């Protein structure tokens, strides 16, 4: 187990499970949590005893995305900021990566899924990428991967309008592998992880590398460009208005921006 109780890390029988465990704040991510996840990914990558990694939240909430207060108070400074370390870590993680997603998955809660190999969703899962509504732009190479997976027009609904979509729609576009009752999502993820852990790790790693090889560099480049824009936009008036409105529980007013 890690000593950060907001991110629980547990390894057993070749499977490392990262549990997002900040339910009172809807599992929103602080810089400390991103750092803990980046470290756990790096450790799992290095440890030959780890064959598969699972990311999961709670039965009622996967993640509300970035902690808005934390982002306002200490916006990520440069490519080495914990959030970008985490995103690079998940995008380049060489071993199988499984997500179990129930309840809302907002912002990075959805975009991280595009880097997972298998995604199991509870039927209460609600995915959204409301970056525009927050005066921001996509991250985690989602401006590349969302149109690739969903097709341009559906991507425009998700990324320009920031409209949420439910588990069945995510299944239809191929973002999730199966939709199950919320109580079953983590069980299914673990059962699948155990199946994968019984297979030869070298074959899993090589197969994943070959499947991702064609897009790996493009993903990295897109992610760096997004990170630069995202970091700049966080400090601009639209994001300040959106985040201020969230803290004050009012609707943002972009009419003068
Ligand atoms: N950052 C910081 N705090 C957050 C948060 C976030 N992204 N999302 C939720 N919280 C906090 C709320 O401020 C509230 O804290 P409080 O109890 O101290 O007042 C607590 O979590 C519960 O949130 P609430 O909005 O009341 O829960 P809900 O069940 O009604 O709605 C969500 C859940 C996820 C739909 C909603 O919280 C939400 O939309 N959050 C913002 C998502 C977002 O815009 N993320 C940024 C993406 S870049």
mmCIF file of C-alpha atoms and ligand atoms in Angstrom:
data_model
loop_
_atom_site.group_PDB
_atom_site.id
_atom_site.type_symbol
_atom_site.label_atom_id
_atom_site.label_comp_id
_atom_site.label_asym_id
_atom_site.label_seq_id
_atom_site.Cartn_x
_atom_site.Cartn_y
_atom_site.Cartn_z
ATOM 1 C CA UNK A 1 0.000 0.000 0.000
ATOM 2 C CA UNK A 2 1.202 3.550 -0.645
ATOM 3 C CA UNK A 3 1.230 6.152 2.126
ATOM 4 C CA UNK A 4 -1.009 8.496 0.102
ATOM 5 C CA UNK A 5 -4.507 7.535 1.186
ATOM 6 C CA UNK A 6 -6.104 9.410 -1.739
ATOM 7 C CA UNK A 7 -4.458 6.906 -4.097
ATOM 8 C CA UNK A 8 -4.339 3.358 -2.776
ATOM 9 C CA UNK A 9 -1.780 1.063 -4.379
ATOM 10 C CA UNK A 10 -2.107 -2.651 -3.837
ATOM 11 C CA UNK A 11 -0.142 -5.410 -5.541
ATOM 12 C CA UNK A 12 -1.119 -9.056 -5.366
ATOM 13 C CA UNK A 13 -0.428 -12.036 -7.598
ATOM 14 C CA UNK A 14 1.091 -9.964 -10.413
ATOM 15 C CA UNK A 15 -1.679 -7.357 -10.468
ATOM 16 C CA UNK A 16 -1.245 -3.794 -9.190
ATOM 17 C CA UNK A 17 -4.469 -1.953 -8.448
ATOM 18 C CA UNK A 18 -4.594 1.853 -8.157
ATOM 19 C CA UNK A 19 -7.757 2.969 -6.391
ATOM 20 C CA UNK A 20 -8.740 6.631 -6.544
ATOM 21 C CA UNK A 21 -9.918 7.160 -2.999
ATOM 22 C CA UNK A 22 -10.989 10.756 -2.427
ATOM 23 C CA UNK A 23 -14.696 10.165 -2.513
ATOM 24 C CA UNK A 24 -15.680 13.233 -0.424
ATOM 25 C CA UNK A 25 -14.266 15.406 -3.249
ATOM 26 C CA UNK A 26 -15.661 13.127 -5.951
ATOM 27 C CA UNK A 27 -12.225 11.607 -6.561
ATOM 28 C CA UNK A 28 -10.939 14.837 -8.109
ATOM 29 C CA UNK A 29 -7.176 14.766 -8.612
ATOM 30 C CA UNK A 30 -4.706 17.017 -6.811
ATOM 31 C CA UNK A 31 -1.083 17.450 -7.908
ATOM 32 C CA UNK A 32 -0.057 15.158 -5.033
ATOM 33 C CA UNK A 33 -2.388 12.440 -6.356
ATOM 34 C CA UNK A 34 -1.033 12.789 -9.908
ATOM 35 C CA UNK A 35 2.467 12.465 -8.457
ATOM 36 C CA UNK A 36 1.475 9.323 -6.530
ATOM 37 C CA UNK A 37 -0.057 7.765 -9.658
ATOM 38 C CA UNK A 38 2.959 8.663 -11.798
ATOM 39 C CA UNK A 39 5.253 7.052 -9.192
ATOM 40 C CA UNK A 40 3.051 3.943 -8.969
ATOM 41 C CA UNK A 41 3.035 3.553 -12.762
ATOM 42 C CA UNK A 42 6.824 3.892 -12.898
ATOM 43 C CA UNK A 43 7.246 1.346 -10.079
ATOM 44 C CA UNK A 44 4.830 -1.116 -11.739
ATOM 45 C CA UNK A 45 6.662 -0.718 -15.053
ATOM 46 C CA UNK A 46 10.020 -1.522 -13.418
ATOM 47 C CA UNK A 47 8.845 -4.369 -11.168
ATOM 48 C CA UNK A 48 9.090 -7.683 -13.044
ATOM 49 C CA UNK A 49 6.599 -9.198 -10.599
ATOM 50 C CA UNK A 50 3.881 -6.814 -11.843
ATOM 51 C CA UNK A 51 2.200 -7.995 -15.043
ATOM 52 C CA UNK A 52 -1.042 -5.993 -15.192
ATOM 53 C CA UNK A 53 -2.295 -2.715 -13.750
ATOM 54 C CA UNK A 54 -5.879 -1.778 -12.872
ATOM 55 C CA UNK A 55 -7.174 1.756 -12.304
ATOM 56 C CA UNK A 56 -10.472 2.013 -10.476
ATOM 57 C CA UNK A 57 -12.543 4.475 -8.513
ATOM 58 C CA UNK A 58 -15.616 3.992 -6.380
ATOM 59 C CA UNK A 59 -18.911 2.360 -7.322
ATOM 60 C CA UNK A 60 -20.617 5.777 -7.471
ATOM 61 C CA UNK A 61 -17.784 7.967 -8.807
ATOM 62 C CA UNK A 62 -14.756 7.319 -10.978
ATOM 63 C CA UNK A 63 -13.341 10.855 -10.940
ATOM 64 C CA UNK A 64 -14.503 14.472 -11.186
ATOM 65 C CA UNK A 65 -11.243 15.272 -13.017
ATOM 66 C CA UNK A 66 -8.776 17.887 -11.875
ATOM 67 C CA UNK A 67 -9.294 19.356 -8.441
ATOM 68 C CA UNK A 68 -10.357 22.813 -9.480
ATOM 69 C CA UNK A 69 -9.109 24.619 -6.347
ATOM 70 C CA UNK A 70 -5.740 22.880 -6.581
ATOM 71 C CA UNK A 71 -5.443 23.812 -10.265
ATOM 72 C CA UNK A 72 -6.293 27.441 -9.460
ATOM 73 C CA UNK A 73 -3.860 27.692 -6.556
ATOM 74 C CA UNK A 74 -0.956 25.793 -8.089
ATOM 75 C CA UNK A 75 -1.379 25.442 -11.850
ATOM 76 C CA UNK A 76 0.987 22.895 -13.413
ATOM 77 C CA UNK A 77 4.321 24.542 -14.185
ATOM 78 C CA UNK A 78 5.912 22.997 -17.254
ATOM 79 C CA UNK A 79 6.102 19.519 -18.718
ATOM 80 C CA UNK A 80 7.492 18.017 -15.494
ATOM 81 C CA UNK A 81 4.405 18.940 -13.460
ATOM 82 C CA UNK A 82 2.862 15.855 -11.771
ATOM 83 C CA UNK A 83 -0.196 15.868 -14.055
ATOM 84 C CA UNK A 84 1.944 15.686 -17.187
ATOM 85 C CA UNK A 85 4.250 13.083 -15.619
ATOM 86 C CA UNK A 86 1.158 10.969 -14.954
ATOM 87 C CA UNK A 87 -0.200 11.430 -18.470
ATOM 88 C CA UNK A 88 3.114 10.503 -20.099
ATOM 89 C CA UNK A 89 3.349 7.514 -17.725
ATOM 90 C CA UNK A 90 -0.075 6.165 -18.605
ATOM 91 C CA UNK A 91 0.365 6.772 -22.347
ATOM 92 C CA UNK A 92 3.633 4.857 -22.450
ATOM 93 C CA UNK A 93 2.868 2.163 -19.855
ATOM 94 C CA UNK A 94 4.121 -1.014 -21.524
ATOM 95 C CA UNK A 95 2.068 -3.668 -19.647
ATOM 96 C CA UNK A 96 -1.682 -4.276 -19.910
ATOM 97 C CA UNK A 97 -3.761 -1.540 -18.311
ATOM 98 C CA UNK A 98 -7.393 -2.118 -17.314
ATOM 99 C CA UNK A 99 -9.881 0.471 -16.031
ATOM 100 C CA UNK A 100 -13.074 -0.139 -14.064
ATOM 101 C CA UNK A 101 -15.288 2.948 -14.352
ATOM 102 C CA UNK A 102 -18.524 3.642 -12.474
ATOM 103 C CA UNK A 103 -20.388 6.923 -12.039
ATOM 104 C CA UNK A 104 -19.119 10.242 -13.438
ATOM 105 C CA UNK A 105 -15.767 10.257 -15.248
ATOM 106 C CA UNK A 106 -15.063 13.933 -15.929
ATOM 107 C CA UNK A 107 -12.147 15.472 -17.849
ATOM 108 C CA UNK A 108 -9.015 13.440 -17.248
ATOM 109 C CA UNK A 109 -11.320 10.814 -15.688
ATOM 110 C CA UNK A 110 -12.414 10.119 -19.270
ATOM 111 C CA UNK A 111 -9.290 11.017 -21.235
ATOM 112 C CA UNK A 112 -7.066 8.611 -19.277
ATOM 113 C CA UNK A 113 -9.301 5.775 -20.506
ATOM 114 C CA UNK A 114 -8.095 6.290 -24.080
ATOM 115 C CA UNK A 115 -4.719 4.971 -22.862
ATOM 116 C CA UNK A 116 -6.131 1.851 -21.195
ATOM 117 C CA UNK A 117 -6.183 -1.474 -23.035
ATOM 118 C CA UNK A 118 -9.478 -2.683 -21.593
ATOM 119 C CA UNK A 119 -12.249 -0.638 -20.002
ATOM 120 C CA UNK A 120 -15.166 -2.069 -18.022
ATOM 121 C CA UNK A 121 -17.978 0.320 -17.149
ATOM 122 C CA UNK A 122 -20.778 0.204 -14.646
ATOM 123 C CA UNK A 123 -24.141 1.031 -16.215
ATOM 124 C CA UNK A 124 -24.078 4.250 -14.142
ATOM 125 C CA UNK A 125 -20.916 5.499 -15.862
ATOM 126 C CA UNK A 126 -21.181 9.003 -17.365
ATOM 127 C CA UNK A 127 -18.263 10.252 -19.430
ATOM 128 C CA UNK A 128 -17.557 13.916 -20.124
ATOM 129 C CA UNK A 129 -14.739 16.095 -21.392
ATOM 130 C CA UNK A 130 -15.964 19.645 -20.622
ATOM 131 C CA UNK A 131 -12.647 21.397 -21.310
ATOM 132 C CA UNK A 132 -14.211 24.113 -23.494
ATOM 133 C CA UNK A 133 -16.821 24.829 -20.806
ATOM 134 C CA UNK A 134 -13.908 25.454 -18.440
ATOM 135 C CA UNK A 135 -12.071 27.797 -20.813
ATOM 136 C CA UNK A 136 -9.479 25.096 -21.488
ATOM 137 C CA UNK A 137 -8.527 22.693 -24.265
ATOM 138 C CA UNK A 138 -8.242 18.884 -24.350
ATOM 139 C CA UNK A 139 -5.342 17.027 -22.704
ATOM 140 C CA UNK A 140 -3.912 13.489 -22.637
ATOM 141 C CA UNK A 141 -3.807 13.486 -26.459
ATOM 142 C CA UNK A 142 -7.607 13.374 -26.413
ATOM 143 C CA UNK A 143 -7.761 15.930 -29.253
ATOM 144 C CA UNK A 144 -6.153 13.189 -31.357
ATOM 145 C CA UNK A 145 -7.559 10.002 -29.813
ATOM 146 C CA UNK A 146 -11.208 11.024 -29.376
ATOM 147 C CA UNK A 147 -11.797 11.833 -33.085
ATOM 148 C CA UNK A 148 -9.822 8.704 -34.038
ATOM 149 C CA UNK A 149 -11.994 6.447 -31.900
ATOM 150 C CA UNK A 150 -15.382 8.162 -32.060
ATOM 151 C CA UNK A 151 -15.315 9.812 -35.492
ATOM 152 C CA UNK A 152 -15.051 13.564 -35.970
ATOM 153 C CA UNK A 153 -18.678 14.601 -35.482
ATOM 154 C CA UNK A 154 -19.220 12.622 -32.302
ATOM 155 C CA UNK A 155 -15.863 13.934 -31.065
ATOM 156 C CA UNK A 156 -17.095 17.478 -31.738
ATOM 157 C CA UNK A 157 -20.170 16.825 -29.566
ATOM 158 C CA UNK A 158 -17.979 15.497 -26.794
ATOM 159 C CA UNK A 159 -15.151 18.053 -27.037
ATOM 160 C CA UNK A 160 -16.693 21.262 -28.438
ATOM 161 C CA UNK A 161 -20.055 21.017 -26.695
ATOM 162 C CA UNK A 162 -18.630 19.107 -23.722
ATOM 163 C CA UNK A 163 -21.735 16.933 -23.714
ATOM 164 C CA UNK A 164 -21.707 13.903 -21.431
ATOM 165 C CA UNK A 165 -22.391 10.426 -22.806
ATOM 166 C CA UNK A 166 -23.428 7.311 -20.941
ATOM 167 C CA UNK A 167 -21.992 3.798 -20.717
ATOM 168 C CA UNK A 168 -24.030 2.356 -23.620
ATOM 169 C CA UNK A 169 -22.866 5.127 -25.970
ATOM 170 C CA UNK A 170 -19.280 4.555 -24.828
ATOM 171 C CA UNK A 171 -19.724 0.867 -25.629
ATOM 172 C CA UNK A 172 -21.057 1.707 -29.080
ATOM 173 C CA UNK A 173 -18.048 3.883 -29.971
ATOM 174 C CA UNK A 174 -15.572 1.345 -28.581
ATOM 175 C CA UNK A 175 -14.355 3.320 -25.556
ATOM 176 C CA UNK A 176 -15.501 0.552 -23.221
ATOM 177 C CA UNK A 177 -15.382 -3.215 -23.676
ATOM 178 C CA UNK A 178 -18.360 -4.180 -21.518
ATOM 179 C CA UNK A 179 -21.095 -2.571 -19.464
ATOM 180 C CA UNK A 180 -22.048 -4.358 -16.253
ATOM 181 C CA UNK A 181 -23.804 -3.621 -12.962
ATOM 182 C CA UNK A 182 -21.674 -1.121 -10.977
ATOM 183 C CA UNK A 183 -20.913 -3.687 -8.285
ATOM 184 C CA UNK A 184 -19.452 -6.022 -10.929
ATOM 185 C CA UNK A 185 -17.060 -3.655 -12.721
ATOM 186 C CA UNK A 186 -14.075 -4.062 -10.369
ATOM 187 C CA UNK A 187 -14.677 -7.831 -10.087
ATOM 188 C CA UNK A 188 -14.625 -8.159 -13.867
ATOM 189 C CA UNK A 189 -11.487 -6.011 -14.104
ATOM 190 C CA UNK A 190 -9.723 -8.196 -11.532
ATOM 191 C CA UNK A 191 -10.836 -11.466 -13.157
ATOM 192 C CA UNK A 192 -9.541 -10.221 -16.526
ATOM 193 C CA UNK A 193 -6.300 -8.992 -14.941
ATOM 194 C CA UNK A 194 -5.743 -12.460 -13.461
ATOM 195 C CA UNK A 195 -6.296 -14.036 -16.898
ATOM 196 C CA UNK A 196 -3.736 -11.677 -18.415
ATOM 197 C CA UNK A 197 -1.296 -12.202 -15.524
ATOM 198 C CA UNK A 198 -1.224 -15.925 -16.335
ATOM 199 C CA UNK A 199 0.021 -15.185 -19.868
ATOM 200 C CA UNK A 200 3.674 -14.631 -20.804
ATOM 201 C CA UNK A 201 4.559 -11.025 -19.949
ATOM 202 C CA UNK A 202 7.038 -10.688 -22.818
ATOM 203 C CA UNK A 203 4.293 -11.559 -25.331
ATOM 204 C CA UNK A 204 1.831 -9.134 -23.731
ATOM 205 C CA UNK A 205 4.369 -6.304 -23.753
ATOM 206 C CA UNK A 206 5.507 -6.947 -27.316
ATOM 207 C CA UNK A 207 1.924 -7.240 -28.608
ATOM 208 C CA UNK A 208 0.941 -3.977 -26.923
ATOM 209 C CA UNK A 209 4.083 -2.263 -28.254
ATOM 210 C CA UNK A 210 3.318 -3.401 -31.796
ATOM 211 C CA UNK A 211 -0.340 -2.295 -31.572
ATOM 212 C CA UNK A 212 0.666 1.166 -30.308
ATOM 213 C CA UNK A 213 3.845 1.666 -32.331
ATOM 214 C CA UNK A 214 2.188 3.471 -35.230
ATOM 215 C CA UNK A 215 0.692 6.175 -33.032
ATOM 216 C CA UNK A 216 3.099 6.410 -30.053
ATOM 217 C CA UNK A 217 5.150 9.367 -31.303
ATOM 218 C CA UNK A 218 2.119 11.229 -32.573
ATOM 219 C CA UNK A 219 0.425 10.776 -29.178
ATOM 220 C CA UNK A 220 3.504 12.118 -27.391
ATOM 221 C CA UNK A 221 3.750 15.161 -29.684
ATOM 222 C CA UNK A 222 0.024 15.923 -29.375
ATOM 223 C CA UNK A 223 0.197 15.613 -25.622
ATOM 224 C CA UNK A 224 3.098 18.088 -25.424
ATOM 225 C CA UNK A 225 1.316 20.612 -27.625
ATOM 226 C CA UNK A 226 -1.895 20.250 -25.612
ATOM 227 C CA UNK A 227 0.059 20.647 -22.340
ATOM 228 C CA UNK A 228 1.515 23.944 -23.522
ATOM 229 C CA UNK A 229 -1.887 25.292 -24.550
ATOM 230 C CA UNK A 230 -3.607 23.919 -21.429
ATOM 231 C CA UNK A 231 -0.984 25.471 -19.108
ATOM 232 C CA UNK A 232 -1.318 28.846 -20.840
ATOM 233 C CA UNK A 233 -5.127 28.763 -20.955
ATOM 234 C CA UNK A 234 -5.369 27.927 -17.239
ATOM 235 C CA UNK A 235 -4.016 31.412 -16.527
ATOM 236 C CA UNK A 236 -6.324 33.204 -18.989
ATOM 237 C CA UNK A 237 -9.648 34.973 -18.262
ATOM 238 C CA UNK A 238 -11.994 32.235 -19.565
ATOM 239 C CA UNK A 239 -10.605 29.569 -17.204
ATOM 240 C CA UNK A 240 -10.489 32.043 -14.318
ATOM 241 C CA UNK A 241 -14.184 32.844 -14.889
ATOM 242 C CA UNK A 242 -15.162 29.160 -15.224
ATOM 243 C CA UNK A 243 -13.249 28.045 -12.148
ATOM 244 C CA UNK A 244 -14.407 31.059 -10.114
ATOM 245 C CA UNK A 245 -17.996 30.224 -11.080
ATOM 246 C CA UNK A 246 -17.535 26.590 -9.951
ATOM 247 C CA UNK A 247 -16.186 27.707 -6.561
ATOM 248 C CA UNK A 248 -19.016 30.240 -6.164
ATOM 249 C CA UNK A 249 -21.604 27.689 -7.414
ATOM 250 C CA UNK A 250 -22.893 29.966 -10.186
ATOM 251 C CA UNK A 251 -23.080 29.773 -14.001
ATOM 252 C CA UNK A 252 -19.993 31.154 -15.748
ATOM 253 C CA UNK A 253 -20.419 34.285 -17.875
ATOM 254 C CA UNK A 254 -18.176 34.210 -20.969
ATOM 255 C CA UNK A 255 -20.025 37.043 -22.735
ATOM 256 C CA UNK A 256 -17.176 39.552 -22.265
ATOM 257 C CA UNK A 257 -14.327 37.111 -22.925
HETATM 258 N N1 LIG B 1 -12.540 19.853 -7.954
HETATM 259 C C1 LIG B 1 -12.660 20.146 -6.654
HETATM 260 N N2 LIG B 1 -13.704 19.778 -5.891
HETATM 261 C C2 LIG B 1 -14.656 19.056 -6.499
HETATM 262 C C3 LIG B 1 -14.605 18.710 -7.863
HETATM 263 C C4 LIG B 1 -13.465 19.141 -8.598
HETATM 264 N N3 LIG B 1 -13.306 18.833 -9.890
HETATM 265 N N4 LIG B 1 -15.710 18.008 -8.189
HETATM 266 C C5 LIG B 1 -16.442 17.919 -7.061
HETATM 267 N N5 LIG B 1 -15.809 18.558 -6.040
HETATM 268 C C6 LIG B 1 -16.256 18.698 -4.647
HETATM 269 C C7 LIG B 1 -17.388 19.726 -4.531
HETATM 270 O O1 LIG B 1 -16.855 21.036 -4.448
HETATM 271 C C8 LIG B 1 -18.052 19.263 -3.257
HETATM 272 O O2 LIG B 1 -17.254 19.681 -2.172
HETATM 273 P P1 LIG B 1 -17.934 20.170 -0.766
HETATM 274 O O3 LIG B 1 -18.694 18.972 -0.283
HETATM 275 O O4 LIG B 1 -16.769 20.540 0.070
HETATM 276 O O5 LIG B 1 -18.839 21.319 -1.168
HETATM 277 C C9 LIG B 1 -17.920 17.741 -3.322
HETATM 278 O O6 LIG B 1 -16.845 17.474 -4.205
HETATM 279 C C10 LIG B 1 -19.177 17.079 -3.879
HETATM 280 O O7 LIG B 1 -19.423 17.603 -5.188
HETATM 281 P P2 LIG B 1 -20.887 17.851 -5.786
HETATM 282 O O8 LIG B 1 -20.744 18.705 -7.005
HETATM 283 O O9 LIG B 1 -21.759 18.364 -4.688
HETATM 284 O O10 LIG B 1 -21.310 16.349 -6.155
HETATM 285 P P3 LIG B 1 -22.433 15.884 -7.201
HETATM 286 O O11 LIG B 1 -22.632 14.429 -6.912
HETATM 287 O O12 LIG B 1 -23.613 16.796 -7.159
HETATM 288 O O13 LIG B 1 -21.755 16.033 -8.655
HETATM 289 C C11 LIG B 1 -19.986 15.854 -10.274
HETATM 290 C C12 LIG B 1 -20.645 15.236 -9.012
HETATM 291 C C13 LIG B 1 -18.690 15.085 -10.541
HETATM 292 C C14 LIG B 1 -20.929 15.711 -11.469
HETATM 293 C C15 LIG B 1 -19.716 17.346 -10.017
HETATM 294 O O14 LIG B 1 -19.045 17.441 -8.769
HETATM 295 C C16 LIG B 1 -18.870 18.059 -11.043
HETATM 296 O O15 LIG B 1 -19.340 18.321 -12.137
HETATM 297 N N6 LIG B 1 -17.635 18.422 -10.680
HETATM 298 C C17 LIG B 1 -16.763 19.250 -11.478
HETATM 299 C C18 LIG B 1 -16.191 18.461 -12.627
HETATM 300 C C19 LIG B 1 -15.227 19.299 -13.418
HETATM 301 O O16 LIG B 1 -15.574 20.292 -14.022
HETATM 302 N N7 LIG B 1 -13.948 18.869 -13.388
HETATM 303 C C20 LIG B 1 -12.864 19.531 -14.019
HETATM 304 C C21 LIG B 1 -12.463 18.822 -15.247
HETATM 305 S S1 LIG B 1 -10.980 19.562 -15.972
#
